[in-house]
XYZ file of C-alpha atoms in Angstrom:
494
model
C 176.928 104.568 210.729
C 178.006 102.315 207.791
C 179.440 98.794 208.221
C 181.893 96.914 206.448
C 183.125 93.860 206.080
C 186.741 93.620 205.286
C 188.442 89.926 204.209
C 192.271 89.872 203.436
C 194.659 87.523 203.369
C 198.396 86.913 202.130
C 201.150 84.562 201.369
C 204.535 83.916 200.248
C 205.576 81.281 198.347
C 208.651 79.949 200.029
C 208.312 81.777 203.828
C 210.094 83.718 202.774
C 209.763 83.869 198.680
C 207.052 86.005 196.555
C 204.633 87.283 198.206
C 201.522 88.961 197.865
C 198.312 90.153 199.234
C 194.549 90.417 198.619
C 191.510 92.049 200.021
C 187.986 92.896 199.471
C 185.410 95.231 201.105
C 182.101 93.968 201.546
C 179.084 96.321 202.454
C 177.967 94.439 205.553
C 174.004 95.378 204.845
C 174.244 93.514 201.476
C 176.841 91.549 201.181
C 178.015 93.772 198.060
C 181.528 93.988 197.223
C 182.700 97.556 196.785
C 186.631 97.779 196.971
C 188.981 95.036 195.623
C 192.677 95.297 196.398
C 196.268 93.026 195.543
C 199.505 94.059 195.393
C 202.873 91.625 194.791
C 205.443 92.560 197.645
C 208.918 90.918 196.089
C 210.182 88.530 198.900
C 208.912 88.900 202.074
C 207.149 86.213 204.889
C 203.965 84.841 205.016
C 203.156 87.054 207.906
C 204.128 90.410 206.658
C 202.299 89.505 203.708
C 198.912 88.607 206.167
C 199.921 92.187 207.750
C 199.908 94.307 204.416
C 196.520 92.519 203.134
C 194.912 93.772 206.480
C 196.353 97.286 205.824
C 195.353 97.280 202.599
C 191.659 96.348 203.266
C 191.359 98.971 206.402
C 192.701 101.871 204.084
C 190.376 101.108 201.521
C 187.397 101.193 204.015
C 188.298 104.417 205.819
C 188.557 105.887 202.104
C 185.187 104.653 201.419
C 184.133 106.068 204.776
C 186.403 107.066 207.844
C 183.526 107.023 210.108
C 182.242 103.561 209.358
C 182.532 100.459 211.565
C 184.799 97.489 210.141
C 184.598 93.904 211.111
C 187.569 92.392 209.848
C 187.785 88.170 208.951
C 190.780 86.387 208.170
C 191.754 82.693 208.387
C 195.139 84.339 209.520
C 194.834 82.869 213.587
C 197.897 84.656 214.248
C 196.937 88.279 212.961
C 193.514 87.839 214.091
C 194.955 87.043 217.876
C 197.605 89.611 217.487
C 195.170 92.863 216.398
C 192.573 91.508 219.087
C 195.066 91.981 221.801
C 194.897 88.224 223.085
C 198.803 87.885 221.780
C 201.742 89.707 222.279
C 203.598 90.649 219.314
C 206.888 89.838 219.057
C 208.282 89.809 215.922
C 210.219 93.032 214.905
C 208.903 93.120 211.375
C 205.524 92.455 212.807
C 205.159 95.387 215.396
C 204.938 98.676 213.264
C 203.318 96.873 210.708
C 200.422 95.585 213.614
C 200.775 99.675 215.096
C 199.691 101.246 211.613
C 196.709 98.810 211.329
C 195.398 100.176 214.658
C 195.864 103.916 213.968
C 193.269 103.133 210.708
C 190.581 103.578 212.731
C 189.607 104.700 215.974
C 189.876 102.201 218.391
C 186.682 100.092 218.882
C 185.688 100.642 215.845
C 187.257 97.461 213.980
C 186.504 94.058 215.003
C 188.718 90.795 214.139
C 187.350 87.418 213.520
C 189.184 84.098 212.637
C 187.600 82.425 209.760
C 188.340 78.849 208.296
C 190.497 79.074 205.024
C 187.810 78.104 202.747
C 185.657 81.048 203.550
C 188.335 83.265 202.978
C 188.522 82.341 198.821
C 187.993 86.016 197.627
C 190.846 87.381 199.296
C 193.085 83.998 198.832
C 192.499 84.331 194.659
C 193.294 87.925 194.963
C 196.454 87.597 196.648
C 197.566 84.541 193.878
C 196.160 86.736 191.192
C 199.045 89.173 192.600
C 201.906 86.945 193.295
C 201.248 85.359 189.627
C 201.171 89.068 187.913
C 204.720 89.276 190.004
C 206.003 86.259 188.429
C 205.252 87.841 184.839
C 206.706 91.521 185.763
C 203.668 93.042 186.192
C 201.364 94.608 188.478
C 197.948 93.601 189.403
C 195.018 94.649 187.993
C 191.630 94.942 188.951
C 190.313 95.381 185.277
C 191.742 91.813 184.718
C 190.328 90.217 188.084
C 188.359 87.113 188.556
C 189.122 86.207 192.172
C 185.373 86.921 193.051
C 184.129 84.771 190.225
C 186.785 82.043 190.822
C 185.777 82.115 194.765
C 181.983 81.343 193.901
C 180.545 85.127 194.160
C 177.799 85.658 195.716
C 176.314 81.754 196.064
C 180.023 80.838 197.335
C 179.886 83.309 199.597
C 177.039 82.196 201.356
C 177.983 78.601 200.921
C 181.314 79.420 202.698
C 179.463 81.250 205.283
C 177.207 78.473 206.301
C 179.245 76.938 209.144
C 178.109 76.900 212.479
C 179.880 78.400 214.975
C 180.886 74.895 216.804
C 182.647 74.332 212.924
C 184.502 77.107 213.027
C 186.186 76.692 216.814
C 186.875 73.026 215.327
C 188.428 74.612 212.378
C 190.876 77.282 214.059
C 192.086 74.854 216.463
C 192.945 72.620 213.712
C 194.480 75.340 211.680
C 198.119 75.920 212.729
C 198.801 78.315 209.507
C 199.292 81.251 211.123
C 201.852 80.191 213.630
C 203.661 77.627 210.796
C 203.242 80.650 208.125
C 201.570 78.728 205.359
C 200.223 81.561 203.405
C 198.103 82.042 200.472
C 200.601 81.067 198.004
C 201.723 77.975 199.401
C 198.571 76.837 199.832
C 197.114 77.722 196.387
C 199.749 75.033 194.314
C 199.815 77.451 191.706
C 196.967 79.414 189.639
C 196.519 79.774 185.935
C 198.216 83.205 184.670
C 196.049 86.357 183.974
C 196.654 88.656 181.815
C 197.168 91.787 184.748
C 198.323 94.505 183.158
C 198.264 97.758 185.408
C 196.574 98.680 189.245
C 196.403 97.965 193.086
C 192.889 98.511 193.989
C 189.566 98.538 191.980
C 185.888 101.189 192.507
C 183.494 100.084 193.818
C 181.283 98.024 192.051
C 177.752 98.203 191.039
C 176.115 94.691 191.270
C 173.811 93.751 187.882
C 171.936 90.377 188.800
C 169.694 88.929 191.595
C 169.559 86.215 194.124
C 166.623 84.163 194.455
C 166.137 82.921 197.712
C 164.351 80.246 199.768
C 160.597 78.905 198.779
C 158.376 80.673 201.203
C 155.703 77.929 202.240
C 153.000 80.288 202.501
C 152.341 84.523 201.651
C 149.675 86.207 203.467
C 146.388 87.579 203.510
C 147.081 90.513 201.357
C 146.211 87.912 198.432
C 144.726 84.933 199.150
C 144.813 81.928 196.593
C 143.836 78.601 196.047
C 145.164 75.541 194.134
C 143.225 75.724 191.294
C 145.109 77.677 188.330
C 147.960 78.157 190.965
C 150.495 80.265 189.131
C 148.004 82.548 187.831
C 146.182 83.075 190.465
C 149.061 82.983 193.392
C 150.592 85.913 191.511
C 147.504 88.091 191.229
C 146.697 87.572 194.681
C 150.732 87.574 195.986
C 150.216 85.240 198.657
C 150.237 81.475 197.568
C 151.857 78.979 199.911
C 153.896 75.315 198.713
C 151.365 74.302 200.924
C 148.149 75.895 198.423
C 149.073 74.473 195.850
C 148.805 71.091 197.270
C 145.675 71.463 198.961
C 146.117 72.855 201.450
C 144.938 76.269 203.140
C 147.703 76.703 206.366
C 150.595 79.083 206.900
C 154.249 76.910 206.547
C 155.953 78.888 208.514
C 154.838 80.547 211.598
C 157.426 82.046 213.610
C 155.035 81.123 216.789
C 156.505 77.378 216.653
C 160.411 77.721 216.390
C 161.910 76.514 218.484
C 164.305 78.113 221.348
C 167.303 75.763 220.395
C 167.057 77.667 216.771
C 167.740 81.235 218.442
C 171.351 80.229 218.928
C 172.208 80.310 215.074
C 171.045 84.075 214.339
C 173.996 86.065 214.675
C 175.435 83.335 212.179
C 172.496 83.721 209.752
C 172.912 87.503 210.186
C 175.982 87.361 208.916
C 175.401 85.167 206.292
C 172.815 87.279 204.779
C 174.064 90.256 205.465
C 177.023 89.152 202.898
C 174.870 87.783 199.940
C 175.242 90.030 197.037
C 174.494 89.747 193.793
C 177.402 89.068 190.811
C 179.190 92.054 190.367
C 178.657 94.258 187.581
C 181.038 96.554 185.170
C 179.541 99.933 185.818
C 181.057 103.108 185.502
C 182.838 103.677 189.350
C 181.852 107.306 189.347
C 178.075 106.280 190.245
C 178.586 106.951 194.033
C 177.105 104.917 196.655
C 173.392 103.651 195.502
C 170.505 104.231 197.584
C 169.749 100.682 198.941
C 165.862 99.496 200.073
C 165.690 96.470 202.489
C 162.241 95.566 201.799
C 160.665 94.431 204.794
C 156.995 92.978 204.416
C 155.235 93.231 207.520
C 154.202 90.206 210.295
C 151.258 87.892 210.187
C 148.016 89.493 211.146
C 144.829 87.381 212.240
C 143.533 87.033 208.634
C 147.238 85.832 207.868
C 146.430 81.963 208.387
C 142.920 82.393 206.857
C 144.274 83.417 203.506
C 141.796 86.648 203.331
C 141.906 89.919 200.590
C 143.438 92.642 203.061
C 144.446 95.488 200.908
C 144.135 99.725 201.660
C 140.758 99.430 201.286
C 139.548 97.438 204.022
C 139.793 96.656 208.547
C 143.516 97.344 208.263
C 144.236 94.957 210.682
C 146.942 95.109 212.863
C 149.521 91.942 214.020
C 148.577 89.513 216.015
C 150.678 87.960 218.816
C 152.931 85.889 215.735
C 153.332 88.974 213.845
C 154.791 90.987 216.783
C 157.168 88.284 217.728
C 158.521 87.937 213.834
C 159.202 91.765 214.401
C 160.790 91.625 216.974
C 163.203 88.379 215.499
C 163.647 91.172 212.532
C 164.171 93.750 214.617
C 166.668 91.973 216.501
C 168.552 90.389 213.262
C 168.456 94.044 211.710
C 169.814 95.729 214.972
C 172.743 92.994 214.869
C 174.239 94.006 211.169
C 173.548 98.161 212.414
C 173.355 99.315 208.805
C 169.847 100.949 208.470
C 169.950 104.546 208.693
C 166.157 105.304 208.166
C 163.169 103.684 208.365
C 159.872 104.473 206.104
C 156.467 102.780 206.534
C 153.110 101.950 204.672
C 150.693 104.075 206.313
C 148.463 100.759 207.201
C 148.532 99.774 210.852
C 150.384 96.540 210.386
C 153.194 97.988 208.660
C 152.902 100.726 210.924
C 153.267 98.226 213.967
C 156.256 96.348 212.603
C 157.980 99.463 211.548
C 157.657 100.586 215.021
C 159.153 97.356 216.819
C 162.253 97.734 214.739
C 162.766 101.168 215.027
C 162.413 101.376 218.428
C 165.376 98.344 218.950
C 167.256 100.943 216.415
C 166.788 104.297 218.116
C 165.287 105.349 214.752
C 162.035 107.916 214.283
C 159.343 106.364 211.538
C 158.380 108.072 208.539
C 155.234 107.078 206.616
C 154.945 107.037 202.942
C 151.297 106.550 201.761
C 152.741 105.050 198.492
C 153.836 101.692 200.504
C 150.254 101.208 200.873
C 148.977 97.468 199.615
C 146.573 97.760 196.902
C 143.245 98.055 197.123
C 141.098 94.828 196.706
C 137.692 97.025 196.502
C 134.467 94.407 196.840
C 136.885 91.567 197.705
C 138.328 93.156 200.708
C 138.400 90.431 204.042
C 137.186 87.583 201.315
C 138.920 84.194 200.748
C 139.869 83.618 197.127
C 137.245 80.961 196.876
C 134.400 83.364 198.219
C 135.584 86.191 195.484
C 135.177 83.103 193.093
C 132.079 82.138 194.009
C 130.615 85.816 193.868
C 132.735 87.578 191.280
C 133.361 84.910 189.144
C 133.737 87.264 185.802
C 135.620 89.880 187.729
C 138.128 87.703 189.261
C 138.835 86.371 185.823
C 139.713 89.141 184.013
C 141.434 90.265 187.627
C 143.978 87.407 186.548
C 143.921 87.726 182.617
C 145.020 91.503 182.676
C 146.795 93.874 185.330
C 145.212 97.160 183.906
C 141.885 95.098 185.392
C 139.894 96.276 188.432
C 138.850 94.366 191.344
C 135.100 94.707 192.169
C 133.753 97.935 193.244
C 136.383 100.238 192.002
C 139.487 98.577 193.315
C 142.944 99.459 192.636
C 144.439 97.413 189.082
C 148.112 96.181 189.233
C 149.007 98.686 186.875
C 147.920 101.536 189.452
C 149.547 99.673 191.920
C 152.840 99.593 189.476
C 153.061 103.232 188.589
C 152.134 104.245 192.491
C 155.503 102.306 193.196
C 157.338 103.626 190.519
C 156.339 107.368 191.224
C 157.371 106.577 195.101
C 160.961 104.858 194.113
C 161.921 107.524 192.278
C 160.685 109.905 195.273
C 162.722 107.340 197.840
C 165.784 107.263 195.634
C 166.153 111.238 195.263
C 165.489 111.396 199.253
C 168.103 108.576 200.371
C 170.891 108.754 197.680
C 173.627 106.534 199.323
C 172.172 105.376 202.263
C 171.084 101.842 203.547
C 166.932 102.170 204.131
C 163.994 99.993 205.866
C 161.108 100.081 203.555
C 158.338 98.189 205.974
C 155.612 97.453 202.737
C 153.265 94.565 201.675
C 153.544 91.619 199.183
C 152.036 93.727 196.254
C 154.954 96.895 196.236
C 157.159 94.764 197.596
C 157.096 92.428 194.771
C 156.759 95.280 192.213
C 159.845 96.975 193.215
C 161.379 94.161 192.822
C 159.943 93.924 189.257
C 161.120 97.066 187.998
C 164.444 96.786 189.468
C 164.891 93.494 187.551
C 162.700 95.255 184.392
C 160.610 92.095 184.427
C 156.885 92.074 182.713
C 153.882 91.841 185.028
C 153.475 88.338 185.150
C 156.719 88.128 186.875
C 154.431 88.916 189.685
C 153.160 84.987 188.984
C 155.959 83.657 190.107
C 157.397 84.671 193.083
C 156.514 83.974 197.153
C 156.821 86.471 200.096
C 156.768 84.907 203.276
C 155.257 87.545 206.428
C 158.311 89.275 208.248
C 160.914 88.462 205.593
C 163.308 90.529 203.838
C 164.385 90.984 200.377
C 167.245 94.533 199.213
C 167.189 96.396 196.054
C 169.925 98.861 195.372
C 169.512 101.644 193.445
C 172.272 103.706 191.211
C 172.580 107.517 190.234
C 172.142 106.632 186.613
C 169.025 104.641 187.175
C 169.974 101.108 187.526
C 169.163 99.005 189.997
C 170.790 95.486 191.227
C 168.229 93.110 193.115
C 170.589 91.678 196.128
C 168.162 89.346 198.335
C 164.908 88.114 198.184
C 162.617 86.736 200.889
C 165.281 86.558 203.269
C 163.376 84.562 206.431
C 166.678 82.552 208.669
C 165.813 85.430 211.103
C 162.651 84.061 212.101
C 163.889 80.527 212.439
């Protein structure tokens, strides 16, 4: 069952005066936003206004899908209280407007949660953008919108989101807006004029850009490295911790030593990441829903800390105690946003292992996909990166001059490795057209789908980290585009 996240607000300037309302549906796997929707209302309360942005946002979900699930946020305390059931309703104008919001769905299926103002900017611009193309005789349109980009997008998003949950209970019982009716308008003090010409609601969007995320501190054993010619030779081997290229040889992160206190912020983090997105795009809105990859890369196994070569071709080790409990912490964090629909798997027992924790705590089957397999390191399989040196010298070099170059014994090149992704993207996409999937992978086909989404050279490879148990998304459209939406997500192990 799909999930989304639907923000609205509205207000009037003069309670009552011109009014409008905004809204915005947000797929709550990704954070991406798919429906926008304003509309001036003449004169009319704060309130109503609130009422009709909430009406407007649940229509536009059930049109993207009536079965989905909708969590609803608005800095509206009064509406929030009102369509939770914790306060009567009173108001005459209120009632049927309160009674249509709740036929939307089925009840159940739509959740309400009060939000401070300044994490509801999306759906604040949108509703000025509406009440200013009012003011001019016009109607808004979507073609002519910037409330996402004037809200922050996707980084503003996730800066909003970033309160804790003691900030936000100090917040609404500061907030008196909804029962004093200072709406979105009155608030605002006035927005520069756009130039809306025609529309009340926009298609959904197909994002076009990427969000890098946190620093890892350390990869894995798939590729070990060492300080010496770092960026080189951290990207060959895709595991290269802060911590390498200082020196130093230990994991940064280890999900073993977090502590319990931590585990109270997760459903907060959840949410957080399950709302970063990418900046929107301009694509045609007649590409349907993309097939979206969360890219899971698998726990820590015993040759994790060690910094050892474990490709296809070698013990195939499976997780140690760490490893199982980062599942778990993912399997838990993915369970809480209830987006994935499917979950595939490397055919290599640690990937097999994880996969398994997390479907389990989703009461999904596994399917396994031999080309999610990590490459094969040949010769150099359960070696450090300074044994392979000290043996191999000439291979490893030309290893890390050229990705059509072989590890020792008949390993598998980078190039291989690429066009073994490719062929099994295209396979994935074809398969799970519009659906939200768990791809449970390694560092190397992790990082390359993430390369050809982004149609980045090879030695893109050099420069990014993938931390054990995190995860990064990748959505991909009918007409072959792609839009990289996280990368090396982690807060759920912390």
């Amino acid at each position: 069952m799909r999930e989304f996240v639907v923000e609205a607000d509205g207000g009037s300037r003069g309670n009552p005066g011109p009014a409008g309302y905004g809204a915005v549906v947000l797929d709550a796997a990704s954070g991406e936003s798919l429906v926008e929707a304003a509309e001036y209302l003449g004169v009319v309360t704060n309130n109503v206004a609130e009422y009709r942005g909430l009406l407007a946002g649940l229509r536009a979900a059930r049109e993207l899908d009536p079965d989905a699930r909708v969590h609803v946020r608005m800095d509206s305390k009064l509406v929030v209280e009102q369509m939770s059931g914790r306060w009567k309703i009173k108001h005459p104008d209120m009632k049927p407007l309160a009674a249509e919001a709740a036929r939307i769905f089925p009840p159940g299926r739509v959740t309400y949660e009060w939000i401070p103002r300044a994490e509801n900017k999306h759906a604040d611009r949108l509703a000025n953008e509406a009440m200013d193309a009012g003011a001019r005789g016009e109607r808004w349109s979507p073609a002519d919108s910037t409330a996402e980009l004037d809200a922050g997008g996707a980084a503003g998003r996730r800066a909003r989101g970033a309160r804790t949950g003691d900030e936000r209970e100090t917040g609404a019982a500061a907030d008196e807006r909804a029962a004093e009716g200072v709406g979105a308008g009155a608030r605002a003090g006035g927005t520069p004029s756009l130039s809306a010409r025609a529309g009340t609601e926009s298609a959904p969007r197909a994002g076009a850009g990427e969000r890098v995320g946190p620093t890892a501190p350390a990869d894995d054993e798939d590729a070990p490295s060492t300080s010496a010619r770092a960026d080189a030779e951290r990207a060959r081997t895709g595991a290269v911790a802060d911590a390498a290229r200082a020196g130093g040889g230990a994991e940064g992160s280890r999900t073993g030593a977090v502590a319990e206190s931590s585990r109270a912020g997760a459903g907060e983090a959840d949410v957080r990441a399950a709302r970063t997105v990418a900046s929107p795009g301009w694509g045609p809105p007649d590409m349907g829903a993309p097939a979206t990859f969360v890219l899971l890369r698998h726990g820590e196994t015993p040759l994790t800390p060690q910094k050892r070569f474990s490709g296809s071709g070698g013990s195939d080790p499976s997780l140690s105690s760490v490893g199982r409990e980062q599942a778990e912490r993912v399997a838990a964090s993915l369970a809480r946003r209830g987006t994935i629909q499917a979950v595939v798997a490397s055919p290599l027992a640690r990937t097999r292992e994880t996969a398994g924790i997390v479907a389990a705590r989703l009461g999904l089957e596994v399917t396994v996909e031999e080309g999610l397999r990590e490459t094969d390191f040949g010769a150099w399989e359960g070696l450090t990166f300074g044994e392979v040196r000290e043996r191999y010298p000439a291979d490893l070099d030309a290893w890390l001059a050229s990705p059509d170059a072989r590890p020792t014994g008949g390993g598998e090149s980078f190039d291989a490795t690429g066009a073994r992704v490719a062929a099994t993207r295209d396979k994935l996409v074809s398969a799970y057209a519009g659906r939200t999937v768990l791809l449970v992978s390694h560092v190397t086909p992790i990082k390359t789908f993430l390369r050809l989404a982004l149609g980045a050279p090879p030695e893109s490879l050099f420069r990014m980290e993938l931390s054990a148990a995190s995860l990064s998304v990748v959505a991909h459209y009918a007409d072959g585009g792609a839009s990289v939406r996280l990368f090396n997500e982690t807060s759920h192990l912390r």
